[in-house]
XYZ file of C-alpha atoms in Angstrom:
696
model
C -37.990 14.192 63.810
C -41.044 13.648 62.578
C -43.784 11.530 64.471
C -47.201 10.612 63.149
C -47.523 7.899 66.222
C -48.331 8.079 70.399
C -49.730 10.346 72.026
C -47.758 13.022 70.027
C -47.486 15.305 66.815
C -44.327 17.381 65.741
C -45.510 19.573 63.684
C -42.271 20.349 62.373
C -41.638 17.141 60.965
C -45.977 16.826 59.825
C -46.122 19.810 58.147
C -42.426 18.634 55.934
C -44.229 15.030 56.091
C -47.251 16.954 54.211
C -45.190 18.808 51.900
C -44.096 16.377 51.032
C -46.675 13.974 50.752
C -44.271 11.858 53.427
C -40.631 11.677 50.425
C -38.690 13.287 52.093
C -37.207 10.912 54.290
C -36.551 8.467 50.510
C -34.460 11.520 50.133
C -31.730 9.365 49.129
C -33.486 6.593 47.062
C -32.909 9.344 44.499
C -31.138 8.289 41.040
C -27.757 11.291 41.590
C -25.619 8.742 39.333
C -27.858 7.087 36.525
C -28.886 3.632 36.924
C -27.632 -0.118 35.135
C -25.852 0.945 31.854
C -27.578 -0.928 28.839
C -25.061 -3.213 26.783
C -25.971 -3.388 23.063
C -24.074 -6.195 21.430
C -24.111 -8.337 17.542
C -22.639 -10.780 17.759
C -21.713 -11.668 13.876
C -20.440 -15.781 13.021
C -18.962 -16.419 9.688
C -20.369 -20.453 7.873
C -18.562 -19.047 4.870
C -16.870 -22.275 4.059
C -13.347 -22.269 4.652
C -14.983 -22.774 9.059
C -16.489 -26.053 7.483
C -16.292 -29.642 9.305
C -14.201 -29.472 12.794
C -14.387 -25.685 12.634
C -17.609 -25.293 11.773
C -18.611 -27.099 15.557
C -15.702 -25.168 17.143
C -17.236 -21.183 15.802
C -21.068 -22.612 16.896
C -20.431 -24.017 20.469
C -18.050 -19.986 20.855
C -22.015 -18.789 19.264
C -23.787 -21.057 21.450
C -21.419 -20.018 24.845
C -21.799 -15.977 23.708
C -25.293 -16.437 23.805
C -25.363 -18.703 27.058
C -22.916 -15.896 28.369
C -25.394 -12.688 27.269
C -28.835 -14.374 28.809
C -26.643 -15.337 32.108
C -25.653 -11.437 32.537
C -29.086 -10.828 31.771
C -28.566 -8.460 28.551
C -31.556 -8.719 26.525
C -30.540 -6.211 23.660
C -27.832 -9.096 21.067
C -28.221 -8.733 17.431
C -27.360 -12.337 15.306
C -26.361 -12.002 11.532
C -24.469 -14.176 9.894
C -22.347 -13.698 7.344
C -20.069 -15.701 4.056
C -20.735 -14.228 0.622
C -23.950 -12.186 1.869
C -25.392 -10.702 5.166
C -27.659 -12.655 6.950
C -29.924 -11.877 10.189
C -30.784 -13.669 12.065
C -31.918 -12.424 15.321
C -32.549 -8.227 15.690
C -32.611 -6.379 19.533
C -36.094 -6.049 19.606
C -37.239 -10.038 18.781
C -37.547 -12.472 22.208
C -35.547 -15.576 21.994
C -38.231 -17.974 21.900
C -38.550 -20.998 19.053
C -39.068 -18.484 16.131
C -36.126 -17.014 16.432
C -33.998 -20.860 16.773
C -36.396 -21.722 14.410
C -34.334 -18.563 12.278
C -30.948 -19.135 13.460
C -30.207 -22.762 13.279
C -32.320 -22.406 9.272
C -29.218 -19.822 7.892
C -26.752 -22.393 9.482
C -27.169 -25.351 7.568
C -28.054 -22.865 3.861
C -25.879 -23.901 2.091
C -21.883 -23.504 0.245
C -20.501 -19.962 0.603
C -16.881 -19.442 -0.786
C -16.970 -15.775 -0.341
C -16.037 -13.998 3.769
C -17.558 -10.987 3.842
C -16.578 -9.844 6.823
C -16.389 -6.601 6.192
C -19.712 -6.431 5.515
C -20.480 -8.272 8.917
C -19.281 -5.433 10.663
C -20.315 -3.286 8.749
C -24.131 -4.114 9.426
C -23.507 -4.553 13.355
C -21.937 -0.775 13.376
C -25.351 0.113 11.405
C -27.415 -1.786 13.927
C -25.495 -0.810 16.895
C -26.061 3.211 15.804
C -29.632 3.219 16.231
C -28.769 1.089 20.018
C -30.304 3.402 23.395
C -26.459 4.650 25.739
C -23.999 2.405 26.788
C -21.558 -0.675 26.065
C -21.683 -1.480 21.967
C -19.850 -4.525 20.989
C -19.919 -6.916 18.653
C -18.109 -10.242 18.535
C -17.124 -11.375 14.926
C -16.648 -15.285 15.057
C -14.677 -16.689 11.992
C -11.022 -19.080 11.251
C -9.179 -15.624 10.444
C -10.385 -15.786 5.957
C -11.462 -13.124 4.860
C -12.317 -11.822 0.893
C -13.092 -8.629 2.288
C -9.103 -7.457 2.009
C -8.591 -3.872 2.105
C -12.585 -2.644 3.313
C -12.291 -5.156 6.363
C -10.103 -2.149 7.805
C -12.478 0.433 6.047
C -15.172 -1.552 8.263
C -13.586 -1.637 11.624
C -12.124 2.520 10.935
C -15.916 3.285 11.107
C -16.919 1.032 13.401
C -14.323 2.435 15.623
C -14.910 5.975 14.553
C -18.740 5.399 15.713
C -17.822 3.718 18.738
C -18.125 0.606 18.259
C -15.909 -2.126 19.968
C -15.210 -5.256 16.874
C -13.325 -8.692 19.114
C -12.379 -10.966 16.292
C -12.879 -13.870 18.194
C -12.183 -18.121 16.698
C -11.797 -21.188 17.307
C -9.443 -23.760 16.412
C -5.848 -24.726 15.026
C -6.241 -21.805 12.198
C -8.027 -19.262 13.946
C -4.881 -18.099 15.518
C -3.572 -16.353 12.490
C -7.107 -13.658 13.571
C -4.494 -11.232 15.358
C -3.632 -10.257 11.453
C -7.037 -9.192 10.809
C -8.113 -7.664 14.178
C -6.983 -5.195 16.763
C -8.024 -6.168 19.411
C -8.251 -10.010 19.434
C -9.379 -13.426 21.139
C -8.428 -16.869 20.486
C -8.094 -21.168 21.436
C -7.442 -24.486 20.619
C -10.579 -25.516 21.354
C -14.246 -24.049 23.206
C -13.200 -24.866 26.426
C -9.972 -22.717 26.079
C -11.740 -19.290 24.855
C -13.368 -18.379 28.169
C -9.345 -18.039 29.408
C -8.638 -15.863 27.008
C -11.398 -13.769 27.129
C -10.412 -13.466 31.023
C -6.200 -12.523 29.807
C -8.536 -10.193 27.060
C -10.380 -8.593 29.607
C -7.074 -8.397 31.880
C -3.756 -7.339 29.137
C -4.153 -5.173 26.570
C -7.061 -6.177 24.162
C -5.755 -8.950 23.251
C -6.493 -12.688 24.266
C -5.141 -16.301 22.927
C -5.113 -19.941 25.472
C -3.016 -22.450 23.386
C -3.207 -25.787 23.810
C 0.017 -25.777 26.209
C -2.344 -24.055 28.035
C -4.794 -26.077 27.507
C -2.932 -28.859 29.038
C -1.523 -26.190 32.093
C -4.748 -25.883 33.307
C -7.020 -30.091 33.124
C -3.752 -31.542 33.562
C -3.122 -31.398 37.510
C -3.229 -35.516 38.322
C 0.282 -35.539 37.249
C 1.685 -34.458 40.513
C 5.348 -34.260 40.320
C 6.210 -34.510 36.129
C 6.209 -30.465 34.629
C 4.609 -28.846 31.924
C 7.736 -30.503 29.593
C 7.800 -33.322 30.799
C 4.076 -34.456 30.320
C 4.378 -32.785 26.718
C 7.905 -34.627 26.198
C 6.788 -37.660 27.135
C 3.243 -37.965 24.924
C 2.847 -40.761 22.394
C 1.491 -41.313 18.560
C -1.822 -42.640 18.867
C -4.087 -41.954 15.441
C -0.407 -41.742 13.787
C -1.373 -43.748 10.511
C -4.481 -42.119 10.608
C -2.598 -39.201 11.014
C -0.772 -39.236 7.720
C -3.090 -39.658 5.885
C -4.930 -36.916 6.810
C -2.645 -34.833 6.025
C -1.915 -37.053 2.746
C -5.557 -36.325 1.447
C -4.779 -32.430 2.982
C -1.701 -32.602 0.204
C -4.081 -34.342 -2.525
C -6.228 -31.008 -1.633
C -4.057 -28.695 -2.549
C -2.053 -30.385 -5.165
C -5.548 -30.900 -7.691
C -7.339 -27.059 -6.639
C -10.556 -27.946 -4.998
C -11.785 -24.690 -3.746
C -10.655 -26.117 0.415
C -7.201 -26.030 -0.293
C -6.405 -23.931 -3.653
C -6.736 -20.112 -3.976
C -8.669 -19.377 -7.842
C -8.354 -16.411 -9.444
C -9.948 -14.651 -11.870
C -8.052 -11.940 -14.828
C -9.996 -10.906 -17.055
C -7.822 -8.259 -19.267
C -10.231 -5.918 -21.333
C -7.180 -5.630 -23.871
C -7.223 -2.652 -27.382
C -7.299 -3.685 -30.654
C -7.301 -0.578 -32.398
C -4.027 -0.431 -35.170
C -1.812 1.000 -32.702
C -2.266 -1.762 -30.309
C -0.181 -4.251 -33.611
C 2.956 -4.300 -31.859
C 2.119 -4.940 -27.843
C 0.177 -7.760 -29.343
C 2.898 -10.506 -29.771
C 4.325 -9.798 -26.783
C 0.602 -10.805 -24.353
C 0.646 -13.908 -26.208
C 4.614 -15.204 -25.619
C 4.645 -13.703 -22.621
C 1.103 -15.070 -20.723
C 2.961 -17.701 -20.009
C 5.606 -16.332 -17.653
C 2.506 -14.360 -17.043
C 1.304 -16.664 -14.675
C 4.162 -18.203 -13.078
C 5.221 -14.919 -12.130
C 2.225 -14.260 -9.944
C 2.392 -17.832 -9.131
C 6.095 -17.221 -8.069
C 5.425 -14.127 -6.094
C 2.750 -15.499 -4.500
C 4.376 -18.453 -3.166
C 7.399 -16.080 -2.091
C 4.697 -14.859 1.140
C 1.895 -18.259 1.232
C 3.649 -21.463 -0.336
C -0.090 -22.268 -1.155
C -1.625 -23.312 -5.204
C -3.238 -20.968 -6.800
C -6.213 -21.535 -10.411
C -5.375 -18.724 -12.756
C -8.501 -17.807 -14.831
C -8.358 -16.271 -17.917
C -10.963 -13.980 -19.861
C -10.428 -11.183 -22.779
C -12.358 -7.947 -24.144
C -11.260 -6.924 -26.930
C -12.130 -3.097 -27.174
C -11.817 -0.457 -30.250
C -13.633 2.839 -31.221
C -17.524 3.571 -30.874
C -19.019 1.829 -33.691
C -16.387 -0.926 -34.686
C -16.467 -3.863 -35.328
C -15.092 -5.273 -31.841
C -14.835 -8.682 -31.496
C -16.901 -11.769 -29.168
C -14.431 -11.284 -25.970
C -12.620 -15.185 -24.420
C -15.167 -16.349 -22.136
C -14.342 -18.057 -19.123
C -13.214 -20.983 -18.171
C -15.556 -23.672 -14.967
C -12.164 -24.374 -12.714
C -11.673 -28.152 -12.042
C -13.442 -30.212 -10.271
C -12.324 -31.247 -6.522
C -12.090 -34.177 -7.786
C -9.522 -33.729 -9.900
C -6.338 -35.456 -10.296
C -3.452 -33.296 -10.281
C -3.049 -34.543 -14.197
C -6.499 -32.887 -14.868
C -5.508 -29.968 -13.154
C -2.502 -30.103 -14.633
C -4.196 -29.565 -17.938
C -6.512 -27.205 -17.274
C -3.477 -24.616 -16.418
C -1.492 -24.905 -20.205
C -4.991 -25.189 -21.165
C -5.486 -21.165 -19.626
C -2.379 -20.656 -20.943
C -2.583 -21.532 -24.667
C -6.605 -20.710 -24.742
C -5.576 -17.201 -24.597
C -2.088 -17.198 -27.201
C -5.270 -19.021 -29.532
C -7.200 -16.905 -29.521
C -5.476 -13.061 -29.840
C -4.242 -15.190 -33.228
C -7.254 -14.687 -33.686
C -8.481 -11.548 -33.655
C -5.999 -8.939 -34.196
C -6.181 -5.579 -34.555
C -8.040 -3.027 -35.987
C -9.758 0.509 -37.019
C -9.428 2.889 -34.412
C -10.046 5.991 -36.077
C -9.386 8.450 -34.036
C -6.371 8.640 -30.310
C -9.070 7.817 -28.331
C -10.831 4.447 -27.610
C -14.466 2.811 -26.197
C -12.333 2.301 -22.419
C -15.661 3.027 -20.841
C -17.119 0.535 -22.873
C -15.376 -1.938 -22.288
C -15.516 -1.929 -18.633
C -19.221 -1.820 -18.288
C -18.638 -5.497 -20.290
C -16.319 -6.948 -18.232
C -18.449 -6.575 -15.488
C -20.507 -8.686 -16.393
C -18.581 -10.798 -17.697
C -19.312 -14.229 -16.014
C -17.210 -14.235 -12.421
C -17.591 -17.287 -10.255
C -18.071 -17.305 -6.448
C -14.989 -19.180 -5.899
C -12.412 -16.375 -7.030
C -10.943 -14.955 -3.719
C -9.205 -12.277 -6.001
C -11.270 -11.026 -9.307
C -8.513 -8.585 -11.431
C -9.643 -7.187 -14.847
C -6.143 -5.649 -16.427
C -6.776 -2.714 -19.068
C -4.050 -2.248 -21.532
C -4.297 0.164 -23.949
C -1.903 3.337 -24.371
C -4.432 5.215 -25.706
C -6.807 7.818 -23.489
C -11.036 7.209 -23.133
C -13.864 10.282 -24.752
C -14.168 12.902 -22.827
C -12.859 16.181 -21.659
C -11.772 14.084 -18.154
C -9.791 11.680 -20.058
C -8.848 12.580 -22.764
C -5.361 15.186 -23.305
C -6.069 18.697 -24.627
C -5.089 18.927 -27.756
C -6.143 15.215 -29.237
C -9.311 15.531 -31.111
C -12.290 13.457 -29.409
C -14.958 12.830 -32.102
C -17.049 11.098 -29.207
C -16.380 13.913 -27.005
C -19.977 12.326 -24.686
C -20.081 8.817 -25.134
C -19.911 6.853 -22.210
C -19.207 7.705 -18.563
C -16.148 6.297 -15.992
C -17.751 5.930 -12.652
C -20.946 4.879 -13.581
C -18.791 1.558 -14.981
C -16.491 1.769 -12.247
C -19.039 1.437 -9.900
C -20.248 -1.188 -10.966
C -17.286 -2.459 -11.337
C -16.834 -2.494 -7.085
C -20.478 -3.299 -7.537
C -18.747 -7.900 -8.703
C -15.812 -6.998 -6.718
C -13.592 -6.562 -9.304
C -10.402 -4.792 -8.503
C -9.058 -2.231 -11.944
C -5.910 -2.424 -12.806
C -4.161 -0.101 -15.805
C -1.669 -1.202 -17.745
C -0.722 1.609 -19.856
C 1.370 1.805 -22.897
C 1.972 5.024 -23.571
C 1.793 7.596 -20.174
C 0.992 10.849 -21.808
C -2.086 9.097 -23.585
C -3.285 7.753 -20.758
C -1.902 9.663 -17.622
C -6.153 11.283 -17.518
C -6.870 8.310 -17.435
C -5.332 7.132 -14.688
C -6.239 9.408 -12.811
C -9.859 9.607 -13.554
C -9.921 5.477 -13.443
C -8.027 6.738 -9.404
C -10.689 9.116 -8.230
C -13.795 6.703 -9.413
C -12.340 3.730 -6.727
C -11.076 5.929 -3.911
C -15.749 6.661 -4.512
C -16.932 3.444 -4.307
C -14.412 2.230 -2.282
C -13.398 4.513 0.228
C -9.788 6.813 -0.093
C -7.378 4.459 1.071
C -8.187 2.735 -2.343
C -4.978 2.565 -4.402
C -5.052 2.084 -8.387
C -1.992 0.242 -8.934
C -1.036 1.417 -12.505
C 2.281 -0.032 -14.531
C 3.961 1.343 -17.155
C 5.128 -0.301 -19.879
C 7.872 2.701 -20.724
C 9.513 3.311 -16.852
C 12.527 2.579 -16.869
C 13.010 2.454 -20.554
C 14.989 5.534 -21.026
C 13.371 8.561 -23.773
C 14.715 6.656 -26.520
C 13.476 6.950 -30.540
C 12.153 3.982 -29.576
C 10.194 5.467 -27.160
C 9.436 7.741 -28.488
C 7.457 6.232 -31.077
C 4.922 3.680 -28.861
C 4.272 6.751 -27.164
C 3.054 8.175 -30.532
C 5.850 10.444 -31.165
C 5.766 10.511 -34.801
C 8.187 10.277 -38.269
C 8.245 12.967 -40.787
C 9.307 10.042 -43.255
C 11.011 10.546 -46.070
C 10.784 8.855 -48.925
C 13.505 9.563 -52.202
C 11.713 7.315 -55.268
C 14.565 6.145 -58.166
C 12.062 7.174 -61.655
C 14.819 7.008 -63.791
C 13.440 5.136 -67.371
C 14.338 1.789 -66.252
C 11.091 1.728 -63.550
C 8.709 2.916 -66.831
C 7.526 -1.127 -66.073
C 7.492 -1.317 -62.827
C 6.140 2.791 -61.703
C 2.555 1.353 -59.907
C 4.068 -0.777 -58.240
C 6.167 1.251 -56.545
C 3.503 4.283 -56.047
C 0.672 0.487 -54.592
C 4.072 -0.178 -52.463
C 4.158 3.635 -51.491
C 0.154 3.390 -50.713
C 0.343 -0.046 -47.986
C 3.225 2.255 -46.516
C 0.783 4.907 -45.627
C -2.072 2.635 -44.926
C 0.126 0.763 -42.273
C 0.564 4.520 -40.279
C -2.794 5.174 -40.965
C -3.976 1.246 -38.636
C -1.155 2.145 -36.416
C -3.601 6.504 -35.609
C -0.007 7.511 -36.288
C -2.029 10.760 -36.918
C 1.254 13.499 -35.692
C 3.677 11.039 -39.176
C 5.071 13.849 -41.711
C 5.202 12.607 -45.456
C 7.645 14.225 -47.921
C 8.384 12.679 -51.235
C 11.447 13.626 -53.558
C 11.328 11.748 -57.305
C 14.073 11.809 -58.574
C 16.368 10.718 -62.374
C 18.620 12.799 -63.424
C 17.200 15.557 -61.657
C 15.263 15.732 -58.678
C 11.397 16.867 -57.725
C 9.497 17.435 -54.916
C 6.118 16.788 -55.236
C 5.008 17.238 -51.139
C 6.884 18.239 -48.627
C 5.865 17.993 -44.802
C 2.195 17.038 -44.713
C 0.071 15.821 -42.375
C -0.448 11.862 -43.426
C -4.015 12.055 -43.485
C -3.562 14.569 -46.743
C -0.460 12.950 -47.415
C -0.751 12.255 -51.778
C -1.782 9.219 -52.908
C -0.661 8.886 -57.034
C 2.846 9.777 -58.001
C 3.334 10.353 -61.526
C 6.335 9.724 -63.903
C 8.818 11.092 -65.439
C 11.366 8.588 -66.936
C 15.116 10.009 -66.609
C 18.291 8.882 -66.052
C 19.475 8.132 -62.582
C 21.880 10.742 -60.551
C 22.231 9.963 -56.895
C 23.599 13.320 -55.700
C 21.096 15.553 -56.094
C 18.343 13.197 -54.501
C 20.810 12.325 -52.051
C 21.124 16.397 -51.901
C 17.152 17.243 -51.324
C 17.245 14.842 -49.004
C 19.511 16.724 -46.932
C 17.041 20.318 -47.122
C 13.560 18.811 -46.356
C 15.383 17.093 -43.222
C 17.335 20.110 -42.193
C 14.489 22.561 -42.667
C 12.016 20.632 -40.587
C 14.339 18.674 -38.503
C 13.063 18.904 -34.878
C 9.832 20.025 -36.068
C 6.986 18.598 -33.687
C 9.337 16.912 -31.406
C 9.354 14.283 -35.172
C 12.550 11.492 -35.972
C 13.382 11.935 -39.726
C 13.397 8.335 -41.416
C 14.524 8.580 -44.927
C 12.964 5.675 -47.260
C 15.404 5.329 -50.911
C 14.273 3.207 -53.419
C 16.245 2.509 -56.337
C 17.355 0.077 -59.143
C 19.946 1.334 -61.327
C 23.386 1.707 -61.006
C 24.092 6.004 -61.023
C 26.687 7.412 -63.003
C 27.987 9.897 -60.298
C 29.723 7.658 -57.545
C 32.084 9.125 -55.350
C 29.775 13.369 -55.632
C 26.763 10.804 -54.053
C 28.598 9.174 -51.191
C 29.319 13.491 -50.485
C 26.200 13.596 -50.302
C 25.519 10.499 -47.803
C 28.104 12.536 -46.138
C 25.670 15.710 -45.364
C 22.984 13.570 -43.297
C 25.589 12.893 -40.351
C 24.787 15.871 -39.461
C 21.061 14.778 -38.278
C 22.225 12.255 -36.938
C 21.703 14.001 -33.638
C 18.362 14.264 -34.218
C 18.262 10.444 -34.397
C 17.734 10.497 -38.353
C 17.794 6.750 -39.753
C 17.686 4.904 -43.192
C 16.450 2.694 -44.733
C 17.779 1.488 -48.457
C 15.998 -0.305 -50.731
C 17.254 -1.983 -53.399
C 14.930 -3.185 -56.801
C 14.864 -5.746 -58.871
C 18.171 -7.801 -59.896
C 20.074 -4.879 -61.226
C 20.190 -2.456 -58.424
C 24.040 -1.920 -57.386
C 23.712 -2.923 -53.795
C 27.807 -2.529 -53.899
C 27.442 1.465 -53.848
C 23.502 1.359 -52.109
C 25.813 0.061 -49.346
C 28.671 2.319 -49.305
C 26.448 5.529 -50.176
C 24.189 3.256 -46.496
C 28.042 3.493 -44.973
C 28.691 7.388 -45.630
C 25.650 8.631 -44.264
C 27.069 6.716 -40.740
C 24.217 3.779 -41.043
C 24.533 0.184 -41.319
C 25.212 -2.387 -44.306
C 22.388 -4.164 -41.908
C 19.962 -0.904 -43.452
C 20.545 -2.077 -46.470
C 17.166 -4.489 -48.137
C 16.722 -6.093 -50.801
C 13.320 -6.975 -52.746
C 13.513 -9.671 -56.159
C 10.011 -8.574 -57.454
C 6.151 -6.274 -56.854
C 4.992 -8.687 -53.804
C 8.606 -8.122 -51.562
C 8.500 -4.258 -52.797
C 5.197 -4.368 -51.290
C 6.258 -6.525 -48.106
C 9.360 -4.656 -47.388
C 7.874 -1.231 -47.119
C 5.442 -3.410 -44.602
C 7.682 -4.424 -43.197
C 9.422 -0.794 -42.558
C 6.054 0.436 -41.768
C 5.439 -1.799 -38.663
C 8.734 -1.414 -37.078
C 8.852 1.690 -36.338
C 6.707 0.876 -33.360
C 8.395 -2.625 -33.185
C 8.910 -3.239 -29.331
C 13.035 -3.784 -28.154
C 14.016 -6.718 -25.356
C 13.374 -5.276 -22.615
C 10.244 -4.768 -22.893
C 9.408 -7.758 -24.061
C 10.449 -9.697 -20.772
C 9.551 -6.451 -19.142
C 5.805 -6.730 -20.208
C 5.312 -10.616 -18.844
C 7.520 -9.500 -15.130
C 5.838 -5.799 -14.777
C 1.959 -7.361 -14.613
C 2.856 -10.185 -12.624
C 4.483 -7.991 -10.199
C 2.008 -5.849 -9.870
C -1.129 -8.312 -9.999
C 0.830 -11.044 -6.949
C 1.803 -8.075 -4.709
C -2.300 -6.841 -4.808
C -3.505 -10.429 -4.161
C -1.003 -10.406 -0.457
C -1.758 -6.778 0.617
C -5.494 -7.751 -0.231
C -6.416 -11.190 0.126
C -3.999 -13.307 1.633
């Protein structure tokens, strides 16, 4: 043992003392297991409008209690952020507590109404701040009521925090905060702030969750009622403020009915609607099914959450690059918070009628090639006046066409603007505006690449688990002639036109009606259609056979002679047989005559040959022109060909003839009753399920 006192010196000890500068005796004071862990904590407070009033007081009490606990424990690295529609950093780790920090916090607490609750963004900011923290515990307390407008983004933010080694705890106080467990894996809730310490103790000792409800609170505080059980205490309680409770309940119900921002869920829905010629069959459906669509959304949401909804609508029409596009229908304003039930009801009706009136005005036109300017439409949608009141924002793209560019347009479809528009940029702008895109496909073949591209863009901007909801209107309809036509598979039209002597004064009207037919098909973008023309009197002649719609002749010469049906029908059969099954086109005969044939029986025999083509979905439309037409013989011809009398129509004058040709051209793409009904139902189901899954 070393000694430097007294009369004796121990040489060994003296050497050790000198060599270690008198530190060798303090060897046990050296650090061998590290020092005290340095914790870093972020307190995130929800200041959105959903926690106004009593809940706000509870939340602030919880915040102040946690701040006091951190100071008592000597944890200096505490940051504070507030979040609503935006995130505000009130205190960083490097700032010390003082008057300046207190002033910043108080100023931010009362900045005004914030309708959104971006807790996902708050978790992301907290995680970024804690990434740079020293080694030690990293913890984020999110003080909120559980009402979020972030949807699946909150799940992704919590997953990222876990990957970064940050523990996130949802903390709530107040009656509505008891649903916090639906959003956070680790949570602690209490009806009153005074009970939160008990909930946190349960959280620490339990398995990741803590709850202190009013029953537990009573058990903790009522110790003077000796001899009574807890159940007996609650059974003997009296409603002292029954009148006040009833009045508050009625006021809350009135708020819910009137659609105030606190009680009703506001939803913005924009229809990006393809209004080119091919969409003509669907325009009436959008208009007439809108009421069913709105009612369907409300009913389906109420099946899960019985709450009132306010749906606002906008329409952004789009066509092709360079086409004249109608001015979009903007969103109208939401009703005032103090609006009566009657006023809110009128507002709801107005939302539906204004869209129907708008669609009546714009019609369909243009298009050119099959691809349309979809990227441009989404750009316009992103710039719409979306309301901060809206908890959910949707754009429903309704189209039967692909977009421009090789990644959107299928091979084999002509694209006159392959370099126009960038879908990724447009989708990024939608994501920045918190707009959820959906695709309503009216032609699964044309829109397949568009759906895949939108899905890729959505995952790039919103995360790998984001899913684009695609509503396929033709799904479940089967491979029928109607669905084939709606998918753009096209027709082979075979015109069989009477050019006998009695048609001399009417031939110009026939040619005009024929041209009107071609124009309607061209406006419908039926680019796959083929045209054949058989003109007949005594003898038939083929004017054109299987010509593309774009190059079909527009002028038809006139010869004049007698009227024989049989040779004409035989020629129609031969033309149809030569091309049956080609290009997947459906054959349709348009037979027009004004007279009485001299070969009735032969005509019936020739008509029967057409039955062979029934397996190829042959359609037959017969028109009796003028009051002199032999409708009896015409009906028999149609019957022998295997069709019903409904396929026979009359046109007494030139205007009626044109109208009949126009109707036949349009009806090739008319919708079945099931498709009309399914339109509103399918879109309503898709929007409602998205609302329930991501916003409630």
